[in-house]
Tab-separated table of N, CA, C and O in Angstrom:
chain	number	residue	atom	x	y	z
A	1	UNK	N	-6.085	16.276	2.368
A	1	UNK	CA	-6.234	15.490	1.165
A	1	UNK	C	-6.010	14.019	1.487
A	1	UNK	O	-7.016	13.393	1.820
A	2	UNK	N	-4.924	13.410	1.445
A	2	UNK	CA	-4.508	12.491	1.928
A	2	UNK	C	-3.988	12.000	3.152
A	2	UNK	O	-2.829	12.305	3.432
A	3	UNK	N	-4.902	11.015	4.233
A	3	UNK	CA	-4.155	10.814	5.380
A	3	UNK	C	-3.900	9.694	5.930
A	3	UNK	O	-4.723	8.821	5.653
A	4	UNK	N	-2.749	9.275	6.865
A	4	UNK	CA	-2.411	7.959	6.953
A	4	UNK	C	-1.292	7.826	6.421
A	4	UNK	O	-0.764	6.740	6.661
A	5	UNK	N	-0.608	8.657	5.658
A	5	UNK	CA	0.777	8.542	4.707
A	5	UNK	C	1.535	8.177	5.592
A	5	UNK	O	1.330	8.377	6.790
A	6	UNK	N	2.549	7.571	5.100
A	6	UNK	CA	3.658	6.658	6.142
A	6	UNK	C	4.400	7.746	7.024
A	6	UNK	O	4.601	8.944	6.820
A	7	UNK	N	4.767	6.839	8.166
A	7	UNK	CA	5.495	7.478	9.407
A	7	UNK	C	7.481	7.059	8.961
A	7	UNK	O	8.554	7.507	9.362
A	8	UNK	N	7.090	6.059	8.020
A	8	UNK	CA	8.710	5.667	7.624
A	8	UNK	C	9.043	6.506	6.513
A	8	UNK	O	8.042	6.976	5.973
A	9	UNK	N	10.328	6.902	5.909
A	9	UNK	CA	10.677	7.536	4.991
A	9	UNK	C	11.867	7.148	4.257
A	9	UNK	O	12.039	7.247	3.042
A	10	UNK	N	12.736	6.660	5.201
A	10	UNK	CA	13.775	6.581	5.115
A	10	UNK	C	14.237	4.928	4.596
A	10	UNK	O	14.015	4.344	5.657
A	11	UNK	N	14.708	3.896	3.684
A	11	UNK	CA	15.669	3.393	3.245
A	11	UNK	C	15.938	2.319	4.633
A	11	UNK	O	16.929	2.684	5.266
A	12	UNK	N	15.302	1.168	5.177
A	12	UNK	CA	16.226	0.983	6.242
A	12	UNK	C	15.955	-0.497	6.634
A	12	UNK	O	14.882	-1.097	6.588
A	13	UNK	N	17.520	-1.076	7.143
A	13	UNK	CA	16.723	-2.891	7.676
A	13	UNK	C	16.030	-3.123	9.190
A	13	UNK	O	16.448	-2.463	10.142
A	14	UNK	N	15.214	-3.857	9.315
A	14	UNK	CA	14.851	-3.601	10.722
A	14	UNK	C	14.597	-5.244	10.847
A	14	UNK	O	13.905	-5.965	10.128
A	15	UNK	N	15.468	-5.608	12.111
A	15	UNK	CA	15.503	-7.053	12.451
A	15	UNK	C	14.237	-7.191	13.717
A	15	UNK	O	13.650	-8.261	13.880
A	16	UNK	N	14.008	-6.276	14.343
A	16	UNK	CA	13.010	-6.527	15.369
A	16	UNK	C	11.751	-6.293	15.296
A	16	UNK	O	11.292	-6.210	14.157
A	17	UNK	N	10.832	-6.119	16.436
A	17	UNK	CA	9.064	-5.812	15.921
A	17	UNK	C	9.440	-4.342	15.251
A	17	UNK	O	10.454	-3.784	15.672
A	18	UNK	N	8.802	-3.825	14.417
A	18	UNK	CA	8.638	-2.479	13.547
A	18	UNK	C	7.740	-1.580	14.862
A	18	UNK	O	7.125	-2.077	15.805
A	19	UNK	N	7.906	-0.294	14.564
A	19	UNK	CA	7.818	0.388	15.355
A	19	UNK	C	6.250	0.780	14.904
A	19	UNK	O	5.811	0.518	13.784
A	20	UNK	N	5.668	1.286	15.695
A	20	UNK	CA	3.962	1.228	15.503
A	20	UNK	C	3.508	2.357	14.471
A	20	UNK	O	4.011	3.481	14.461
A	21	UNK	N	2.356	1.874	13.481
A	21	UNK	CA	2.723	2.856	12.518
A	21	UNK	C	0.985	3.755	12.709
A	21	UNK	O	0.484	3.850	13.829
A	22	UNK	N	0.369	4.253	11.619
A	22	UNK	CA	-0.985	4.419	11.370
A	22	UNK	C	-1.475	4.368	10.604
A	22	UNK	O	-1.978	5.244	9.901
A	23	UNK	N	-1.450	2.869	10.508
A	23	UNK	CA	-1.957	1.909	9.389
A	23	UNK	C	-3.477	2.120	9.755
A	23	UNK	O	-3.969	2.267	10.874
A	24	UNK	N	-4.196	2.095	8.314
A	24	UNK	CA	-5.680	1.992	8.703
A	24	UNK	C	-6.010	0.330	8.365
A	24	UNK	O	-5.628	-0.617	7.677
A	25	UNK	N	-7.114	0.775	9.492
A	25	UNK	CA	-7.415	-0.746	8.898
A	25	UNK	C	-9.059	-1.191	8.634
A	25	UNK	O	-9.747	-2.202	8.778
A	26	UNK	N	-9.252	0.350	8.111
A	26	UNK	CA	-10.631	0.378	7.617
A	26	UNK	C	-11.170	-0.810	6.240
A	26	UNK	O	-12.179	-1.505	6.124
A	27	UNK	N	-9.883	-0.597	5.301
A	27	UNK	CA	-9.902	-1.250	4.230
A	27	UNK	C	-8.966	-2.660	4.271
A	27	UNK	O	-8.198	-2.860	3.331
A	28	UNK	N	-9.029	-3.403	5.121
A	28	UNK	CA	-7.899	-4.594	4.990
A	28	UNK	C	-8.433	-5.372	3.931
A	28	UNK	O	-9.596	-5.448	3.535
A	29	UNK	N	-7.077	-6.119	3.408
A	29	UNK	CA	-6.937	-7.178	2.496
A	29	UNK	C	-5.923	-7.891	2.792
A	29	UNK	O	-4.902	-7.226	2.969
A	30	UNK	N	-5.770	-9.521	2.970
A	30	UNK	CA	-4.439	-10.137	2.741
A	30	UNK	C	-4.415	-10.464	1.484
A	30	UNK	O	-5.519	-10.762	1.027
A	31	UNK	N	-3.756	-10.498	0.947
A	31	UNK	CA	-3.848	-11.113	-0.863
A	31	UNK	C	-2.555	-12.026	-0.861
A	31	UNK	O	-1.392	-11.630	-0.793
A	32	UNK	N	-2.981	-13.270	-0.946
A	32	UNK	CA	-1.515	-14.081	-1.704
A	32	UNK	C	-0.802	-13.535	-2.701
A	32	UNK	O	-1.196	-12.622	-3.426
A	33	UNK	N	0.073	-13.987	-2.745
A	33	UNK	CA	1.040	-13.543	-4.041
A	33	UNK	C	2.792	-14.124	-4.257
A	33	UNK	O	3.514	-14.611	-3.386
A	34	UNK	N	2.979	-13.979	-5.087
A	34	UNK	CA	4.639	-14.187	-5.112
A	34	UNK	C	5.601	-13.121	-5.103
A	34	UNK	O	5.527	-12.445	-4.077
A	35	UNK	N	6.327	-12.820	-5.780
A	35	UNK	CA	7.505	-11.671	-6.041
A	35	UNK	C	6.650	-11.001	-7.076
A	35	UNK	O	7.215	-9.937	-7.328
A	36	UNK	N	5.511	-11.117	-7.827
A	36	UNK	CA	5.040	-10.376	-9.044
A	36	UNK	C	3.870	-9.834	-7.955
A	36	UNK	O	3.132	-8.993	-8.467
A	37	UNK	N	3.663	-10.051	-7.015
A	37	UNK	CA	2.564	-10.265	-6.784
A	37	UNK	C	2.290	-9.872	-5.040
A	37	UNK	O	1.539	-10.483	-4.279
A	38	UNK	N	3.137	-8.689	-4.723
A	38	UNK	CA	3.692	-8.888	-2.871
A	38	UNK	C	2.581	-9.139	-1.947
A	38	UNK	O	1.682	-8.474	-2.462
A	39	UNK	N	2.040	-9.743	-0.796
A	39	UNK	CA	0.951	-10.012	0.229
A	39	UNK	C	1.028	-8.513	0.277
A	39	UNK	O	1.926	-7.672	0.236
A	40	UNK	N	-0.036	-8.520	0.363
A	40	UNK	CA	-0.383	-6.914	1.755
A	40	UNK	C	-1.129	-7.245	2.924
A	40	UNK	O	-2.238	-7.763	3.049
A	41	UNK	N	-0.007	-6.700	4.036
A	41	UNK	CA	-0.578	-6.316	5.078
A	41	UNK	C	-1.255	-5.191	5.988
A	41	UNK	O	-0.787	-4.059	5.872
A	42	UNK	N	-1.937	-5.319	6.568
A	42	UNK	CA	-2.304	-4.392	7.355
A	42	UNK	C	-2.579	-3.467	8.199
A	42	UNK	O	-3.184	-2.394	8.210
A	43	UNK	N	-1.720	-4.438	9.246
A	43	UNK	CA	-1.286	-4.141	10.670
A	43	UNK	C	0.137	-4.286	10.444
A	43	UNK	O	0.403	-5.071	9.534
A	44	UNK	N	1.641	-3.461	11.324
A	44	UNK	CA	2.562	-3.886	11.757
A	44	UNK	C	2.567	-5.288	12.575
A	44	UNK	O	3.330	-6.199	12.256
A	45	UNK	N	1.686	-5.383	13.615
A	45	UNK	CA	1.339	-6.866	14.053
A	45	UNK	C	1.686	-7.772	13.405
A	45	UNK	O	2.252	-8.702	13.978
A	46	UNK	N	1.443	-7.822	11.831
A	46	UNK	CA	1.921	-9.187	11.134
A	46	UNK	C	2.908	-9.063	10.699
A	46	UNK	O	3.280	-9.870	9.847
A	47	UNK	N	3.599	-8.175	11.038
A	47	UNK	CA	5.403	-8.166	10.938
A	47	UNK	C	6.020	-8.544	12.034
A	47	UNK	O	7.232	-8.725	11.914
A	48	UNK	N	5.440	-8.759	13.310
A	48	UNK	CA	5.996	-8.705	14.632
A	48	UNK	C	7.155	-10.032	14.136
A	48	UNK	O	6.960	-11.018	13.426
A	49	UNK	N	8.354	-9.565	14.828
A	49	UNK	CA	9.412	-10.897	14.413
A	49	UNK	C	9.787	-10.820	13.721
A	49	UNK	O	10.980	-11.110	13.802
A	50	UNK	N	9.306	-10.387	12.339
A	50	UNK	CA	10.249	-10.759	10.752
A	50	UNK	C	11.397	-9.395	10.512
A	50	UNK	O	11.333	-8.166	10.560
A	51	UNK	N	12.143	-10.135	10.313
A	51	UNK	CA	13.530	-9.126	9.865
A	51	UNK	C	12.746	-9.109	8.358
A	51	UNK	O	12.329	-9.938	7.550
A	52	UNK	N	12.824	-7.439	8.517
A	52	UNK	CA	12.293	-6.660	6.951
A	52	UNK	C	13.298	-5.648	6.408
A	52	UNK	O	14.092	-5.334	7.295
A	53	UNK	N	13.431	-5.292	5.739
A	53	UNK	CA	13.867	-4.164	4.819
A	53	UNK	C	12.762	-3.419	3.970
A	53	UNK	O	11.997	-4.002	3.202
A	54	UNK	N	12.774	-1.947	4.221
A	54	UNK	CA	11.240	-1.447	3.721
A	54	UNK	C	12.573	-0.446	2.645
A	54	UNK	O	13.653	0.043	2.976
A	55	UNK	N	11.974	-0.473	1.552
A	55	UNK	CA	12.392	-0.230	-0.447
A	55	UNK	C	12.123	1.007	-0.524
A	55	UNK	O	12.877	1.832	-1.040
A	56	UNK	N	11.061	1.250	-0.036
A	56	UNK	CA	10.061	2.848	-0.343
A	56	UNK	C	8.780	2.798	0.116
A	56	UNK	O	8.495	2.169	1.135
A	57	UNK	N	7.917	3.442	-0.579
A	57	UNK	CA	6.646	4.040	-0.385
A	57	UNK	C	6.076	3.992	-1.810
A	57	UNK	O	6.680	4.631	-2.671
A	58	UNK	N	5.137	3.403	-2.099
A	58	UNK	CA	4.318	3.160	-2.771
A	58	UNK	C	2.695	3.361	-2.967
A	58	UNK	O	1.995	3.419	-1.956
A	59	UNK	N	2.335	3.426	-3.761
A	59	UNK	CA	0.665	4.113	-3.967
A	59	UNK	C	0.323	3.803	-5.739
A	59	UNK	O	0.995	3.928	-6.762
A	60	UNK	N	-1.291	3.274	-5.398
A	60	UNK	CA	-1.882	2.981	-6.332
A	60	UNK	C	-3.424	3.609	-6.523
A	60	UNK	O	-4.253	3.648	-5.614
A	61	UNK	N	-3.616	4.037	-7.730
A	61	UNK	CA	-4.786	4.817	-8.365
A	61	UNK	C	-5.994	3.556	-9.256
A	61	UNK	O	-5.942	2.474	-9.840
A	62	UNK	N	-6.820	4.421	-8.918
A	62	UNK	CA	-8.074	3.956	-9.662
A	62	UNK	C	-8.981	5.215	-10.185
A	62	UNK	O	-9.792	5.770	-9.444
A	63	UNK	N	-8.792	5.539	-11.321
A	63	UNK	CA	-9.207	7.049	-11.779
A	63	UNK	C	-11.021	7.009	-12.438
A	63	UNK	O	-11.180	6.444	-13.520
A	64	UNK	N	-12.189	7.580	-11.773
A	64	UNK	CA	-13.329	7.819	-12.627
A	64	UNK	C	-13.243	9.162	-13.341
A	64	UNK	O	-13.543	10.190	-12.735
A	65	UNK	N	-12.781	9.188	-14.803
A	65	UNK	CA	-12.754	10.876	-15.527
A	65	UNK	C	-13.569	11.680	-14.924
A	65	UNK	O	-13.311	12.688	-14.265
A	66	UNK	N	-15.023	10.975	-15.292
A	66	UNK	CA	-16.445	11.986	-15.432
A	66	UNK	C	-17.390	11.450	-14.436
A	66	UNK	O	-17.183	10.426	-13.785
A	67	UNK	N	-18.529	12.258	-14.342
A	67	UNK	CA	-19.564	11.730	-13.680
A	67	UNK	C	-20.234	10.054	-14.150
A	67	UNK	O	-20.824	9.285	-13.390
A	68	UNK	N	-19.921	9.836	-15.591
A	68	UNK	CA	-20.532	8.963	-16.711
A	68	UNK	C	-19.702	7.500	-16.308
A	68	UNK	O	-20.136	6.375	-16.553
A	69	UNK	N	-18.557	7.777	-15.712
A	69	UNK	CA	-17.277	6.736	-15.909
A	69	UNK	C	-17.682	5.810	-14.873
A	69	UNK	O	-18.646	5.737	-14.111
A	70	UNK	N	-16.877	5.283	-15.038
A	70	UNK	CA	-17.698	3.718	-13.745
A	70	UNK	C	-16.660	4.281	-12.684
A	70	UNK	O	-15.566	4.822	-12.844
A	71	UNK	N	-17.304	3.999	-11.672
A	71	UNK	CA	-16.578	4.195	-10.425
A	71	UNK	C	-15.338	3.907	-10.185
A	71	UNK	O	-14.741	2.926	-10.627
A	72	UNK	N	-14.761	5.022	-9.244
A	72	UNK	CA	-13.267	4.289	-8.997
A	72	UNK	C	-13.089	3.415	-7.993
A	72	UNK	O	-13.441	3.682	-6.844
A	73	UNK	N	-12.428	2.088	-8.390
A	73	UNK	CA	-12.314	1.275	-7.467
A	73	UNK	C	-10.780	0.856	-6.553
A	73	UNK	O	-9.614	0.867	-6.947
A	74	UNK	N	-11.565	0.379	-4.744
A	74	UNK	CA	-10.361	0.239	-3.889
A	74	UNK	C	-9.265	-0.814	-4.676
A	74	UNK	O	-8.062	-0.636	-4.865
A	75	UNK	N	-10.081	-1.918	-5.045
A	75	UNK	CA	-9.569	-3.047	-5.584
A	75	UNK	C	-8.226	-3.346	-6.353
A	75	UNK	O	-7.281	-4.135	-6.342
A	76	UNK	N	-8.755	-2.130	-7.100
A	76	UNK	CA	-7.889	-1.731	-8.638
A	76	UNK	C	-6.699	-0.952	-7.990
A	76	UNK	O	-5.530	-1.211	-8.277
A	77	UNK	N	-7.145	0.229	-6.905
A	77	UNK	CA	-5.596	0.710	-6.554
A	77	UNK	C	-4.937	0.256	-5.954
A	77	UNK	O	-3.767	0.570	-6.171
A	78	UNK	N	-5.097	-0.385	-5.239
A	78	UNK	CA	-4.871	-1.919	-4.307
A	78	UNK	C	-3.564	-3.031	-5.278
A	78	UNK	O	-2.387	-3.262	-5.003
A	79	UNK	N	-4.264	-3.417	-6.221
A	79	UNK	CA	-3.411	-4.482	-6.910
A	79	UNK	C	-2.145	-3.470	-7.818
A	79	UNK	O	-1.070	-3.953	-8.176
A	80	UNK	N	-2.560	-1.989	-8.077
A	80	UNK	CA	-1.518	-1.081	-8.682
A	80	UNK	C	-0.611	-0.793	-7.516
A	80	UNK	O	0.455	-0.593	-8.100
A	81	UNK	N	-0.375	-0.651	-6.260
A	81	UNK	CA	0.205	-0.778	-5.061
A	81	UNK	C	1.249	-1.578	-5.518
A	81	UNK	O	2.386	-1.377	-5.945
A	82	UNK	N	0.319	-2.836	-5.242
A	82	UNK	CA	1.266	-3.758	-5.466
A	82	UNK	C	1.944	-4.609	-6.550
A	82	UNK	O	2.431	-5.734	-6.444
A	83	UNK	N	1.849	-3.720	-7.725
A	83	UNK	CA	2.355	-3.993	-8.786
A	83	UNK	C	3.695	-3.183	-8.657
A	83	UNK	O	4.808	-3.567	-9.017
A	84	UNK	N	3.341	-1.887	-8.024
A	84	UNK	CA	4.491	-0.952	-8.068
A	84	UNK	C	5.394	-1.645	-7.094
A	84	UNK	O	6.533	-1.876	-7.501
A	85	UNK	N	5.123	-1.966	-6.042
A	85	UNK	CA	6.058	-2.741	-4.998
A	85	UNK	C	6.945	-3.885	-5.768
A	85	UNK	O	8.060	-4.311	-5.464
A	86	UNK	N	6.179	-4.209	-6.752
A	86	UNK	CA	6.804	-5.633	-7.213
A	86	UNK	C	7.897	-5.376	-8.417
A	86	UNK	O	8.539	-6.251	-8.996
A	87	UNK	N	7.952	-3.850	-8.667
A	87	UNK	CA	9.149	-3.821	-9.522
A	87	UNK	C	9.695	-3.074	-8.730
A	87	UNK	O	9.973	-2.068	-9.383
A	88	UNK	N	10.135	-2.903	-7.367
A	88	UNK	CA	11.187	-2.446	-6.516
A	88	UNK	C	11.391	-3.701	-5.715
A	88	UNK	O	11.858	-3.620	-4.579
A	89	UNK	N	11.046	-4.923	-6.277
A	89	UNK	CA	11.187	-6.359	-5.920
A	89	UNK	C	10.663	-6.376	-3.990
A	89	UNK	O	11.324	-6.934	-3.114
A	90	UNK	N	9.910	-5.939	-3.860
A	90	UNK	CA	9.164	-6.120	-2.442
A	90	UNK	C	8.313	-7.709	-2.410
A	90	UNK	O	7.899	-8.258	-3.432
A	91	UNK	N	8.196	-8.182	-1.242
A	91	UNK	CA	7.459	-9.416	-1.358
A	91	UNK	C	6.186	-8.993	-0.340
A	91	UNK	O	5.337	-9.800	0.040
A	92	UNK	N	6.217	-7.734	-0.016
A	92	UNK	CA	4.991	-7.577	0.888
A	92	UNK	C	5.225	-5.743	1.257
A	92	UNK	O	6.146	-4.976	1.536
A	93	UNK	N	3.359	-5.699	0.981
A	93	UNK	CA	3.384	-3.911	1.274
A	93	UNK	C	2.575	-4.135	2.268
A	93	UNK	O	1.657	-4.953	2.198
A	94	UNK	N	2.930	-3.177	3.659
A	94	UNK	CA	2.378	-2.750	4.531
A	94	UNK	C	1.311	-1.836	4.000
A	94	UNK	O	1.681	-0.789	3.470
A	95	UNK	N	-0.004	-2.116	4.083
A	95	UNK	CA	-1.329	-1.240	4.140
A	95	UNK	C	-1.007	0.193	4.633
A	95	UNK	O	-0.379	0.119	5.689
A	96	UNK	N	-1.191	1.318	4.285
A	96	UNK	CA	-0.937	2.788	5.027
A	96	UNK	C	-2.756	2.876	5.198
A	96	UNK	O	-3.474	2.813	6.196
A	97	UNK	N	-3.076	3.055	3.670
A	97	UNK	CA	-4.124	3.461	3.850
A	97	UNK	C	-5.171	3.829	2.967
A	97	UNK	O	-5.587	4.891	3.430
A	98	UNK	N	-5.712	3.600	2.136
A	98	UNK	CA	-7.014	3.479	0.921
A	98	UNK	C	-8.108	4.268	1.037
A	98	UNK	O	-8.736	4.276	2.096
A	99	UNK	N	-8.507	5.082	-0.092
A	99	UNK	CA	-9.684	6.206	0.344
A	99	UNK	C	-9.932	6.810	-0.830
A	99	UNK	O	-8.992	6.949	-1.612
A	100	UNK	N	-11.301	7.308	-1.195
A	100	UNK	CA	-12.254	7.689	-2.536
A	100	UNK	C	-12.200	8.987	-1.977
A	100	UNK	O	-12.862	9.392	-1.021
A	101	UNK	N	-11.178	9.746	-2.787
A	101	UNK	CA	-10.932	11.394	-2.860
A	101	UNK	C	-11.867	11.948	-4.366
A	101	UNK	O	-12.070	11.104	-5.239
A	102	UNK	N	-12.134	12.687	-4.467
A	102	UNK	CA	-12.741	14.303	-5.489
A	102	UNK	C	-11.596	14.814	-5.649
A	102	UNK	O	-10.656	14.908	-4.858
A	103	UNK	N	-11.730	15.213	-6.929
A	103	UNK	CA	-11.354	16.576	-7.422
A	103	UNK	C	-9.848	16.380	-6.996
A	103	UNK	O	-9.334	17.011	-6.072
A	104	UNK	N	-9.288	15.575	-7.654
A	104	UNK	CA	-7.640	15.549	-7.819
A	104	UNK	C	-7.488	14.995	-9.058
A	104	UNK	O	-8.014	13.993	-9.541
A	105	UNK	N	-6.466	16.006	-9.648
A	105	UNK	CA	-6.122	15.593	-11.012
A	105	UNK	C	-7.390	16.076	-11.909
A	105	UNK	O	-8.278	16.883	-11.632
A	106	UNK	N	-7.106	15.094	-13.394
A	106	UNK	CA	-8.003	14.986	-13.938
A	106	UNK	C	-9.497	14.326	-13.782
A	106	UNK	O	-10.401	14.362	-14.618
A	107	UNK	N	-9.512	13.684	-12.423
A	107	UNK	CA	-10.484	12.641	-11.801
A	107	UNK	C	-11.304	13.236	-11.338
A	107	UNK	O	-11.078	14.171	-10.571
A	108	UNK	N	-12.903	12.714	-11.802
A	108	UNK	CA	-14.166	13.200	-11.010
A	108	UNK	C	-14.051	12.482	-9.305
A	108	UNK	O	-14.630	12.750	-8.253
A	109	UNK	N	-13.166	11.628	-9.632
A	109	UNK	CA	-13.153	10.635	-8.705
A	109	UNK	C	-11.756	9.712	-8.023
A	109	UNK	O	-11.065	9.349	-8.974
A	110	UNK	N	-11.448	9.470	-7.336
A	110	UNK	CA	-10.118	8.593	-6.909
A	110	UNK	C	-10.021	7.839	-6.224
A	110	UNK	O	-10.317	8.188	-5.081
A	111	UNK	N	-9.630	6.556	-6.371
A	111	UNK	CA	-9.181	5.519	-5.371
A	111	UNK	C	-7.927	5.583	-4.954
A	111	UNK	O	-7.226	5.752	-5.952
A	112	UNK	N	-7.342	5.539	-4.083
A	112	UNK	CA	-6.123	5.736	-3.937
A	112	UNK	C	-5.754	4.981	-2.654
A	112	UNK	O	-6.281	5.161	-1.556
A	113	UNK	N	-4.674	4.020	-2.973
A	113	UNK	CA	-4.083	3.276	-1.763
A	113	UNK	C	-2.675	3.829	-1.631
A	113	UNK	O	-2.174	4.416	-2.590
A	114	UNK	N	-1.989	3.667	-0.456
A	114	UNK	CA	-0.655	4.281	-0.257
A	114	UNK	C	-0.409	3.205	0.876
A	114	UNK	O	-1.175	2.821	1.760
A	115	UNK	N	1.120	2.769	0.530
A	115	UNK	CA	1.122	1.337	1.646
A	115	UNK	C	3.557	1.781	1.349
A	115	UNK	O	4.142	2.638	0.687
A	116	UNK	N	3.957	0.890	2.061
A	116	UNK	CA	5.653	0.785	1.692
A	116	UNK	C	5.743	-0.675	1.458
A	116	UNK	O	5.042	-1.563	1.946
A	117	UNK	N	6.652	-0.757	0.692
A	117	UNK	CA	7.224	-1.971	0.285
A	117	UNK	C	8.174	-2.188	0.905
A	117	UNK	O	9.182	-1.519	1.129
A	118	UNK	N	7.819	-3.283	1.241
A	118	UNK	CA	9.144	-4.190	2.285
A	118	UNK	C	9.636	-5.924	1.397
A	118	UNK	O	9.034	-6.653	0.609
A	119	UNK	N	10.804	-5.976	1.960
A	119	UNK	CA	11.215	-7.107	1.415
A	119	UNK	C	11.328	-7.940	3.070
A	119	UNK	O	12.052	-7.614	4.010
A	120	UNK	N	10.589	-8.802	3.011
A	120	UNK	CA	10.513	-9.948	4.212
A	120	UNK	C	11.401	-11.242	4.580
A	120	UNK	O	11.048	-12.265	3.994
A	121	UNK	N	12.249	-11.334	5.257
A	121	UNK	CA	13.002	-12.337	4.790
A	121	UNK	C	12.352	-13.670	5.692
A	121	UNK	O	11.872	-13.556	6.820
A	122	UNK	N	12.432	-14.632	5.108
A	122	UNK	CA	11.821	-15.774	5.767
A	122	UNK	C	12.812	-16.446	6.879
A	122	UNK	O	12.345	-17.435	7.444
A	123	UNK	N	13.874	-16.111	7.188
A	123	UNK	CA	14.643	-16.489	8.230
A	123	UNK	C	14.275	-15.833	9.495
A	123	UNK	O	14.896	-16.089	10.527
């Protein structure tokens, strides 16, 4: 069903490069943003150096009901990602991984991103 789901699980601070994950990077996006609003990244690469703290695991939907419904879009689960990150106060989600699934849920259709929220410290 879903693949690419995070290799982290656990609650934890990490002052050095992050350990290599399987991030896709079929679908990248950087997106500016603030604290309402966390960057997403893509690669661990653009963590190399930054002392992080990762919050959780996070995932965002984009639902088409029916055949009739407008498509589900990456876009939309993408910015729900990171809406969810932004009320566990994250300033940046690591990308896991984004993909148009069938037949889950009530959905003819699914967008679905799954990424963790990290808090980045600028020191």
């Amino acid at each position: 069903m879903l693949t690419g789901c995070s290799t982290w699980h656990s609650s934890s601070s990490h002052n050095l490069t992050p350990p290599a994950s399987s991030a896709s990077s079929n679908t990248t996006s950087s997106v500016s943003g603030s604290r309402a609003t966390p960057v997403v990244y893509s690669s661990v690469d653009e963590l190399a150096g930054k002392p992080f703290r990762e919050l959780g695991t996070v995932s965002g939907e984009s639902c088409q009901a029916t055949i009739q419904d407008t498509p589900p879009n990456l876009a939309t689960a993408r910015k729900r990602m990171q809406s969810r990150a932004s009320t566990m106060n994250a300033n940046v989600v690591l990308l896991h991984d984004c993909q148009i699934v069938t037949g889950v849920g009530n959905c003819y259709r699914q967008a679905i991103c799954q990424g963790s929220a990290l808090n980045v410290s600028s020191k």
